[in-house]
Structure formats: C-alpha cells, structure tokens
mmCIF file of C-alpha atoms in Angstrom:
data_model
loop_
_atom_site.group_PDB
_atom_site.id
_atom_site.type_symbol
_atom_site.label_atom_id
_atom_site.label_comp_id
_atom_site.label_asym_id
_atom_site.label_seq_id
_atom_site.Cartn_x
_atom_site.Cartn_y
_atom_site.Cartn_z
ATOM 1 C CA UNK A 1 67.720 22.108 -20.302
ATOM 2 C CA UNK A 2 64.436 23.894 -21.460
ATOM 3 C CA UNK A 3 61.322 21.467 -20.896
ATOM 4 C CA UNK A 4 58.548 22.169 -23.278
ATOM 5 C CA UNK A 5 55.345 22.007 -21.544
ATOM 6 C CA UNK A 6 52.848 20.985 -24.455
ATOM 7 C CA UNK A 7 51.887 17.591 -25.879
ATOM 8 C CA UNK A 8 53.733 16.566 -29.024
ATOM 9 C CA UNK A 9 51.406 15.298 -31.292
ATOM 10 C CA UNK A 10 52.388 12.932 -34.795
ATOM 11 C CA UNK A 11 51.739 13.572 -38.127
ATOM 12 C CA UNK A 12 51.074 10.601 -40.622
ATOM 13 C CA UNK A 13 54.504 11.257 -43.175
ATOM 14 C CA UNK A 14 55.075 9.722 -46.608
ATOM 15 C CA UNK A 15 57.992 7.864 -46.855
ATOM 16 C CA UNK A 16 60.394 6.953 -50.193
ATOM 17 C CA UNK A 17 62.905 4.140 -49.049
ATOM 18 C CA UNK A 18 65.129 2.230 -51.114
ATOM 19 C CA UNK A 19 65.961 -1.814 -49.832
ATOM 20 C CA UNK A 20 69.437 -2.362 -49.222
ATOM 21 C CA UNK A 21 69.446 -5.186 -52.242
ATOM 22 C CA UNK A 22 73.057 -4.947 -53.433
ATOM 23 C CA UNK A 23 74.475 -3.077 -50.172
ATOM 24 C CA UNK A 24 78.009 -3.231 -49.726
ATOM 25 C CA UNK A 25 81.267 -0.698 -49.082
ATOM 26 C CA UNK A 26 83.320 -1.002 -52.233
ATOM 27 C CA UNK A 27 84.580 2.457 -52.019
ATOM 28 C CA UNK A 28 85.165 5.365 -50.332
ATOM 29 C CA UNK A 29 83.440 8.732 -50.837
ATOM 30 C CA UNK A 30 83.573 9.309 -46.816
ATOM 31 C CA UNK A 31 85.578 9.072 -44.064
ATOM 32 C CA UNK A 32 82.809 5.900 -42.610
ATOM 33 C CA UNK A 33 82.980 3.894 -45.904
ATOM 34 C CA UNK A 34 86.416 1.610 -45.173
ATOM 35 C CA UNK A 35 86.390 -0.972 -48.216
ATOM 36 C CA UNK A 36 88.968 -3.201 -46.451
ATOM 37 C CA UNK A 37 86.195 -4.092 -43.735
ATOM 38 C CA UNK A 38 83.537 -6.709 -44.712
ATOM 39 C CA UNK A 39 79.693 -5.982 -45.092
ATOM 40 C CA UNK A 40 77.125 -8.448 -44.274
ATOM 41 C CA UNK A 41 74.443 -7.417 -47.003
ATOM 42 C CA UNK A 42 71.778 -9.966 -45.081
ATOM 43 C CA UNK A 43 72.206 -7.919 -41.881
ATOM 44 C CA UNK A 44 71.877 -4.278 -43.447
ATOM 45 C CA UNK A 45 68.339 -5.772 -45.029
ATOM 46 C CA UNK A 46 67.005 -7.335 -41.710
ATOM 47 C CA UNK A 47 67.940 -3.594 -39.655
ATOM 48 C CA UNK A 48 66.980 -1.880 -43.313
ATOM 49 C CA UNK A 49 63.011 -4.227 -43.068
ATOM 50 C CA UNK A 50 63.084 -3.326 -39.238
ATOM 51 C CA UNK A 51 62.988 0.827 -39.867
ATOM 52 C CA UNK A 52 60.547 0.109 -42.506
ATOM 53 C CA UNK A 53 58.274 -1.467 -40.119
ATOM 54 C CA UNK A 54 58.832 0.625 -37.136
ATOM 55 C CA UNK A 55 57.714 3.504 -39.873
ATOM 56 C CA UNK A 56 54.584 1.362 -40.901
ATOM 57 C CA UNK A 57 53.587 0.569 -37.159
ATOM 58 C CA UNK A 58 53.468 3.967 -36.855
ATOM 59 C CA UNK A 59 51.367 4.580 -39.028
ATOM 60 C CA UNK A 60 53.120 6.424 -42.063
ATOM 61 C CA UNK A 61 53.031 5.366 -45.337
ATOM 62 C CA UNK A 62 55.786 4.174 -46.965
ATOM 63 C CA UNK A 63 56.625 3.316 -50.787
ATOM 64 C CA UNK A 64 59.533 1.662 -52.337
ATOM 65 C CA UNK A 65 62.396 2.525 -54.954
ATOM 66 C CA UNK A 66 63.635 -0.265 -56.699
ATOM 67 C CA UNK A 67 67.174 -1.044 -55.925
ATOM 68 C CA UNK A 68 69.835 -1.165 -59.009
ATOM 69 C CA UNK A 69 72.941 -3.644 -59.103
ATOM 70 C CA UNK A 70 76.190 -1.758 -59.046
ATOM 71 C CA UNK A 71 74.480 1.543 -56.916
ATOM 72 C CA UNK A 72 74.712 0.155 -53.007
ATOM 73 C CA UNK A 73 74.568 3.639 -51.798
ATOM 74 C CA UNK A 74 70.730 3.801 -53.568
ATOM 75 C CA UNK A 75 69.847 2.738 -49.703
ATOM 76 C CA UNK A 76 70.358 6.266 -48.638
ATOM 77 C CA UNK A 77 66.745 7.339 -50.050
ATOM 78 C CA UNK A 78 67.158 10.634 -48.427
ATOM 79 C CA UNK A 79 70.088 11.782 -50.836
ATOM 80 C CA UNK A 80 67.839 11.273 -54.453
ATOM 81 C CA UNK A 81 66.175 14.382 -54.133
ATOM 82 C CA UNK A 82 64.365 17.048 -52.057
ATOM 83 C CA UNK A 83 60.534 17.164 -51.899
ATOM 84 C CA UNK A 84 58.167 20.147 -50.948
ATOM 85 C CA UNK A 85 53.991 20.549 -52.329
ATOM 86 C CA UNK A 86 54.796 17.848 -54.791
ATOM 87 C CA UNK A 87 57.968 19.831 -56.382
ATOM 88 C CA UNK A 88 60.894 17.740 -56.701
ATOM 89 C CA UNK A 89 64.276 18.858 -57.400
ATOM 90 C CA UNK A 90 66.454 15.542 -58.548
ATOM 91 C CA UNK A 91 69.999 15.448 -56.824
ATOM 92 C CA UNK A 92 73.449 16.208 -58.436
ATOM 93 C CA UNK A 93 75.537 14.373 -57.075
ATOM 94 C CA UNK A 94 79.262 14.949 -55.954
ATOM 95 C CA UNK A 95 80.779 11.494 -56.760
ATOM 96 C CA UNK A 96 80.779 9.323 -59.872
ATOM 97 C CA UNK A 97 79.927 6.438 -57.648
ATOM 98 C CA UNK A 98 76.689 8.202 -57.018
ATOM 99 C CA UNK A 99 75.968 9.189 -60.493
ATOM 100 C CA UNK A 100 73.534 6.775 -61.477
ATOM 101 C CA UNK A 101 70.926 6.817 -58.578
ATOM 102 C CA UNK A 102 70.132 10.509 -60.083
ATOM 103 C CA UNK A 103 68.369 9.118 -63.303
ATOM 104 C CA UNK A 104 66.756 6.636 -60.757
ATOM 105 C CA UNK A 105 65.195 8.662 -58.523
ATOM 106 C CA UNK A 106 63.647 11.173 -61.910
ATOM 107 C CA UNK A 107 62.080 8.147 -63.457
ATOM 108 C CA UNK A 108 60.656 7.150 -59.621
ATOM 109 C CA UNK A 109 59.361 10.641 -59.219
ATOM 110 C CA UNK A 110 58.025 11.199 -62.884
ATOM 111 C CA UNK A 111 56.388 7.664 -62.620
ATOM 112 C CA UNK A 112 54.446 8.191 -59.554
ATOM 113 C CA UNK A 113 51.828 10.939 -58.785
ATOM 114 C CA UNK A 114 51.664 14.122 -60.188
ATOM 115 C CA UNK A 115 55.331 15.619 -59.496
ATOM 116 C CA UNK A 116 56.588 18.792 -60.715
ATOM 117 C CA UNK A 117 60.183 17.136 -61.201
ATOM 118 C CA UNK A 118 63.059 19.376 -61.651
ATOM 119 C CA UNK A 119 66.899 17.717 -62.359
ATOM 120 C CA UNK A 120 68.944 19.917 -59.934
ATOM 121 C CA UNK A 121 71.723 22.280 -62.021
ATOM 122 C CA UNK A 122 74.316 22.707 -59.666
ATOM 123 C CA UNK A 123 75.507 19.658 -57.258
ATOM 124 C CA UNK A 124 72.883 18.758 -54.444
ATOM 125 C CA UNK A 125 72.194 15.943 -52.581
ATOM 126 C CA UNK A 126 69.104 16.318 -52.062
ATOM 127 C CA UNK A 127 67.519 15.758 -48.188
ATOM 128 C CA UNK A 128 71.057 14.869 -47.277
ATOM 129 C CA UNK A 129 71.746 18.815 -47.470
ATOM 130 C CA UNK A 130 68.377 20.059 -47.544
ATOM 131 C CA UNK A 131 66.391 19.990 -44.849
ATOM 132 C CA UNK A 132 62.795 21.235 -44.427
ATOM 133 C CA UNK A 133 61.942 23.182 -41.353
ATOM 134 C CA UNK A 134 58.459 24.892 -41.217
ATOM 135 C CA UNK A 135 58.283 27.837 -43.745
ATOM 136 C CA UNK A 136 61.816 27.507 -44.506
ATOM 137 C CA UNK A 137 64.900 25.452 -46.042
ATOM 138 C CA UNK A 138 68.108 24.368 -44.081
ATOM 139 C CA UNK A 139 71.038 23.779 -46.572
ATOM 140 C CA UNK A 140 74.000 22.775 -46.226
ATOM 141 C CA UNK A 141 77.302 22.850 -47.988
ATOM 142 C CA UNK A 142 81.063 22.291 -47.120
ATOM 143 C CA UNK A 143 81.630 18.873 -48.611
ATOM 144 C CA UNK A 144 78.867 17.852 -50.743
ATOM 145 C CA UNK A 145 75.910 20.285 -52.089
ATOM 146 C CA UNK A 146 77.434 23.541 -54.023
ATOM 147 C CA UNK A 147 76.302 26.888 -52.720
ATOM 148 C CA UNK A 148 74.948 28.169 -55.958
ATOM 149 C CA UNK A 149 72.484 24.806 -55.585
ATOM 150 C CA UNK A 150 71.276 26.560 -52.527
ATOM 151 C CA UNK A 151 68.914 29.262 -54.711
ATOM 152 C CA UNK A 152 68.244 27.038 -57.330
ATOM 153 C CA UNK A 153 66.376 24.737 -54.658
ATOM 154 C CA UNK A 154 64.335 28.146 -53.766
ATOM 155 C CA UNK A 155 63.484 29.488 -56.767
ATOM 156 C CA UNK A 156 62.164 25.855 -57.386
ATOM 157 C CA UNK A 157 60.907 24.422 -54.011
ATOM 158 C CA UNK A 158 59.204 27.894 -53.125
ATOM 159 C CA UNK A 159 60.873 28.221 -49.629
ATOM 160 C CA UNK A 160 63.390 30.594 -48.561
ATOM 161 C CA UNK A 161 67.070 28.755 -48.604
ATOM 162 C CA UNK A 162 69.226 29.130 -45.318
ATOM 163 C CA UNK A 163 73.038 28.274 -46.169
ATOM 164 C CA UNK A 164 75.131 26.499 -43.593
ATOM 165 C CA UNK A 165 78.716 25.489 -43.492
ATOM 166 C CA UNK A 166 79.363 22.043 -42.512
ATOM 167 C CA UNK A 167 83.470 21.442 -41.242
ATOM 168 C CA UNK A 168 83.812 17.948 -39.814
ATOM 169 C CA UNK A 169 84.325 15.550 -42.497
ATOM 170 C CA UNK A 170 82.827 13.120 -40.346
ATOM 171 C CA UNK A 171 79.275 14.828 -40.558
ATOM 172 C CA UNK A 172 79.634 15.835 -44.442
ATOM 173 C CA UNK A 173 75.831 15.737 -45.123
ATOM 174 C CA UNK A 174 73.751 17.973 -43.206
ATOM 175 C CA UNK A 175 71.651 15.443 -41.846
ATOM 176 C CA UNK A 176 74.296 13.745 -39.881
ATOM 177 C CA UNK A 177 74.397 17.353 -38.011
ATOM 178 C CA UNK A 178 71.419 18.176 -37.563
ATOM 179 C CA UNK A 179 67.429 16.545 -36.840
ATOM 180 C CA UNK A 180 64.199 18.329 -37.737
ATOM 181 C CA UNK A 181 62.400 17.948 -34.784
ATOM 182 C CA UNK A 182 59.005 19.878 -35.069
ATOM 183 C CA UNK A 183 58.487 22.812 -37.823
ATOM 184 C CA UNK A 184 60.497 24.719 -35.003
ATOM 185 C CA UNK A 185 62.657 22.829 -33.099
ATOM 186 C CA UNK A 186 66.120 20.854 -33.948
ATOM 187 C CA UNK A 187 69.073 18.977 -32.712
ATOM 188 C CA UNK A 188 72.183 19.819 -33.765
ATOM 189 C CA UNK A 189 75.985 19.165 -33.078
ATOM 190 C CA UNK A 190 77.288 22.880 -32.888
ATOM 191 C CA UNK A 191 80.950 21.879 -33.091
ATOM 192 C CA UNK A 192 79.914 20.322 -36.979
ATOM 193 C CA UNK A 193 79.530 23.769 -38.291
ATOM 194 C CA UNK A 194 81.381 27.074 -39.289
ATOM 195 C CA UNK A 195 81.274 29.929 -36.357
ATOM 196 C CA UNK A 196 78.884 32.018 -38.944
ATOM 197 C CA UNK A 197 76.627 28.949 -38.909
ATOM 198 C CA UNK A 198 76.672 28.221 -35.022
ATOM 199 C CA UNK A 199 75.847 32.267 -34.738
ATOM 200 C CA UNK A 200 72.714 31.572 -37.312
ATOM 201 C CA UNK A 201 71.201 28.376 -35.902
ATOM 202 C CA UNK A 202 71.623 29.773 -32.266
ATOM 203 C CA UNK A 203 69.415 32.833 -33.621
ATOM 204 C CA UNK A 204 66.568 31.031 -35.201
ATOM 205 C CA UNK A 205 66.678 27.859 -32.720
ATOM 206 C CA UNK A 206 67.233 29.375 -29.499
ATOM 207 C CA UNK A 207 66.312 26.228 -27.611
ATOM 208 C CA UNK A 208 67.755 23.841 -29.639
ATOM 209 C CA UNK A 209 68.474 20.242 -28.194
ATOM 210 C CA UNK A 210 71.874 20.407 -28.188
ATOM 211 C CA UNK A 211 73.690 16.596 -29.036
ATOM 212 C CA UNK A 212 76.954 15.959 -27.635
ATOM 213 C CA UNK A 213 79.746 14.545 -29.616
ATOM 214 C CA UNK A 214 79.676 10.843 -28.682
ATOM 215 C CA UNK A 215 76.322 10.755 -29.798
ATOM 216 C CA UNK A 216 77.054 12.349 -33.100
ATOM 217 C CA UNK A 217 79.367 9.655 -33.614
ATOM 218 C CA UNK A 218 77.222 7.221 -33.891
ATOM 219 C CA UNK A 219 74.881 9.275 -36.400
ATOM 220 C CA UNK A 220 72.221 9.994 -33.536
ATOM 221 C CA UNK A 221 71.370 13.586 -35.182
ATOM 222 C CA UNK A 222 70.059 11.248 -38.626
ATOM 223 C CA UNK A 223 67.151 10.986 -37.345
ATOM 224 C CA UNK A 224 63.495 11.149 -38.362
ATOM 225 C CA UNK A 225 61.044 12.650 -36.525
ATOM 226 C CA UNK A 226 56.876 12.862 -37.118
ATOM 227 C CA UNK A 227 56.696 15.394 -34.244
ATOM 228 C CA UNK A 228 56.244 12.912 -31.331
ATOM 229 C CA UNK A 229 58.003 10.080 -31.990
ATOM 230 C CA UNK A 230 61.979 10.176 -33.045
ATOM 231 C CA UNK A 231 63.667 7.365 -34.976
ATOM 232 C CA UNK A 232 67.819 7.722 -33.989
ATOM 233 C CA UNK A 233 70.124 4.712 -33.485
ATOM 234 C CA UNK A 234 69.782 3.183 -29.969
ATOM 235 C CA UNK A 235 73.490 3.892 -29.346
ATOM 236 C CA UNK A 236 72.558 7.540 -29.074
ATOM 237 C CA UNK A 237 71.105 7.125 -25.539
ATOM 238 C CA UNK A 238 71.774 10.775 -24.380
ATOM 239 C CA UNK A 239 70.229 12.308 -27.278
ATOM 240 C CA UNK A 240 67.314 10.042 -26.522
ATOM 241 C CA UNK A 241 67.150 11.148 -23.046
ATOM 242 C CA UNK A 242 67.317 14.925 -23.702
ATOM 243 C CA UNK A 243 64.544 14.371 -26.682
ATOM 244 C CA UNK A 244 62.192 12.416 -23.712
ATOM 245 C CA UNK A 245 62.699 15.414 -21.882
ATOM 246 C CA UNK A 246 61.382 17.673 -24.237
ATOM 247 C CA UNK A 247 58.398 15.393 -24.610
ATOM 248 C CA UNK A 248 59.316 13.272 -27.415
ATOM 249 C CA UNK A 249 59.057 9.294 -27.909
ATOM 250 C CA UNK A 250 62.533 8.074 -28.767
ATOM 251 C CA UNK A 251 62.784 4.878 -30.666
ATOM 252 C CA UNK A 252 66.099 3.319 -30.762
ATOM 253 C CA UNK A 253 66.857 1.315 -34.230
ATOM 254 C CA UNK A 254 70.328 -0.583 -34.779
ATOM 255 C CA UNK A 255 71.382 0.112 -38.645
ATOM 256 C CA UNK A 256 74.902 -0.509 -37.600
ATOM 257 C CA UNK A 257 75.739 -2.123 -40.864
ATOM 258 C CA UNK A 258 74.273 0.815 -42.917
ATOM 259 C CA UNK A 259 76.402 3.099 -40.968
ATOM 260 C CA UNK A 260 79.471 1.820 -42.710
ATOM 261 C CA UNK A 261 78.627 3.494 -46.021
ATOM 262 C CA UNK A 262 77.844 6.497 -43.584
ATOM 263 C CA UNK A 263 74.093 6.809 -43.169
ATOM 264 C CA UNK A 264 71.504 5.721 -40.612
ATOM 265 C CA UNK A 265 67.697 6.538 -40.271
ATOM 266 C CA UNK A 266 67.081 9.706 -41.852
ATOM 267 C CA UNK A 267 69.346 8.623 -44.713
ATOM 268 C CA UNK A 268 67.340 6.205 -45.236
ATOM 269 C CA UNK A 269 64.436 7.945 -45.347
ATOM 270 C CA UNK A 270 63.092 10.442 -47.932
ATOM 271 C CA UNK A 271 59.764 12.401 -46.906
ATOM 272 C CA UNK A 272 57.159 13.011 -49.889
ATOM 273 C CA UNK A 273 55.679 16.537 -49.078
ATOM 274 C CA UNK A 274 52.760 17.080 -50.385
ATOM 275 C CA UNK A 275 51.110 20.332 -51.351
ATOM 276 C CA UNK A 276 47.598 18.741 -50.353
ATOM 277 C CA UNK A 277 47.783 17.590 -46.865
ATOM 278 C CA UNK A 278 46.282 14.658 -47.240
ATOM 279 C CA UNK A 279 48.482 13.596 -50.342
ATOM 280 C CA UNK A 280 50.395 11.084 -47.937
ATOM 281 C CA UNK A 281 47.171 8.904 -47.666
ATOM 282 C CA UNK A 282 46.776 8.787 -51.665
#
C-alpha cells in the first residue's frame, strides 16, 4: 500500500446536522431500510449526540436543523443539499417519502447567513451524490441523483461536475462508495461502480485507499474526514487500519441504529463551505 510521508494536518469544518427526533424505519426506499425490524429511536439519538460531540471535541463547528414529525430520514443532513462559497443548491429528491425535507432544508439555508440558495431542477440528493473534492465535483448517479442534475450543480456551484455510475443497490448514494479524504485523496469500493467509472477514478486517484467489501458493508466509506482525523463506523476496522497507514487518525463511532434507514457518519453530516475561509468560525 502507498504510505504518504507528510503530516496530515485538520481543518476546522462547519457542520449542518439534523437530531434523530422522530427516527424510525417505516418504509423502504433502500435495500437497508426493513420496516418489519424494530427501531429504538432513544438509541439512534444517544450514537446521533455522540458524532455530534466527537465533531465538537474536535473542534468544528456544528449547527442544528430542526427535526419535523413524519420526515425520520431528515437525520441524513448530508442529503438536503450541496454547499460550495456559500452557494447552495436544495435537493430533489427521488422518493415521496423524502419530499418534504426539501422545503426544510431552503427555509434552513435562506434563514441563516448570507446563502445564494438555489432549489435543484432535476432530482439530486444533494452531498449524498455530490461530493466535493478540491477544485472539482464527484457526482454520482445510478439510483438516486439524475444525470442532467449533474450540470445544473456546475453551472450553479462553480466547479467542474465529474459523473459516476453507481451499480450496487446496496451503496445507492455516492457517499456510501466513496470518502473524501484530503482535496486529493479518497476511499472508494471499486466493485460499487460502472467499469467507465472504475477507469475514471483510477485516473484521477491513482493512490486511492482502496476499501474492501466487508467494510463497505457496514457503511465504512460514509465517512467524514477534516484531513487528519476520519469519522467511519468502528466496525470498519480494516479501512481504519489502511487510513492509519496513510497517516490519518481514525475514529470509530457506532450509529448502528442509523444504519437501518441506510446512512452512517457522513450522512449525517452536511459541510457548510464557505467562500470566505473563515466563514466556519462566524
């Protein structure tokens, strides 16, 4: 495996999360969510407080979304929208079920700092398919975000739009696939995406950290990372050893009771980029 010799060094992040108020699997919209098996609602808010805190001890900021009865996917923060120098583009989502976070997650955005807030056209899930890597955009599509949302993001986020193909039903969002690392370096599952993809992410992330299926399965690759330190569920132990190796802090979290609506730390966990660079202090 390719060892990276240089320090990695945190950046302070702003943070939108949503708490897990009215959590609970009443449908099905993937293949994790299995309304037959129960949901303890007090557990997913004592794993939900402990990322929250892990984020705040390290020193990011992090603001809150109030939750609304009747939307217990609203958890998944990281699906409401995409954010990049203050421009926000709203999500569209796939599902009915989903519908209603959409309006949510404007009002948040058009209530709080000075947000260039753009309802997204096409259907998008916002950082659940769109993920932010240096200068450009990962996107992905396959089972949730439409391709034709993929240049209405860059014509209004500003950053060129790279299209993946997601396959595996089980990783239906790009961010169950694939971890932004540094502005340079990710973790991805290649056997999640289309050979065209594999071909593309192998020729702009030639020394990828490569995540092997079992740790996949347990949603290790929806992860957050400030550049040092990387949030993943603590079942994902290989991952965590491979990311040590390249010189990252691993730091195991249990949200095993959010993972059956399908989402883990990075779902959880919507990053407010800021065109200043010290906006996430404001």
């Amino acid at each position: 495996m390719p060892q990276d010799p240089h320090p990695r060094t945190a950046s302070r992040r702003h943070y939108l999360m949503c708490p897990p108020t009215y959590f609970t699997v009443s449908y099905s919209i993937n293949p994790w969510m299995h309304p037959d098996r129960p949901t303890d609602t007090d557990v997913a808010v004592a794993q939900w407080e402990r990322l929250r805190d892990l984020f705040l001890d390290l020193g990011h900021r992090v603001d809150l979304i109030e939750p609304i009865p009747g939307l217990p996917d609203m958890v998944y923060a990281a699906n409401g929208a995409t954010v990049l120098d203050d421009k926000v583009v709203v999500a569209n989502f796939r599902h009915a079920e989903r519908a209603g976070e959409s309006a949510a997650y404007k009002e948040w955005f058009q209530n709080h700092g000075d947000y260039d807030v753009v309802p997204a056209a096409h259907i998008n899930e916002g950082e659940g398919d769109y993920l932010v890597s240096g200068t450009r955009i990962l996107a992905g599509t396959g089972f949730r975000s439409d391709p034709a949302a993929h240049q209405e993001a860059e014509d209004v986020l500003g950053a060129p739009v790279v299209g993946l193909t997601l396959v595996d039903p089980r990783y239906y969002h790009l961010d169950t696939a694939l971890s932004i690392l540094t502005e340079d370096l990710i973790a991805y599952l290649p056997e999640a995406f289309a050979p065209a993809s594999r071909e593309v992410l192998a020729q702009l992330y030639p020394d990828a950290v490569i995540a092997d299926p079992d740790d996949a399965a347990v949603f290790g690759l929806n992860a957050v990372s400030d550049g040092r330190h990387v949030v993943l569920p603590k079942a994902a132990d290989r991952l965590a050893a491979k990311l040590a190796e390249r010189g990252f802090e691993p730091v195991g979290v249990d949200l095993s009771e959010l993972l059956k609506g399908g989402g883990s730390a990075k779902c959880c966990t919507l990053e407010l980029r800021h065109a200043d660079p010290t906006g996430a202090a404001r």
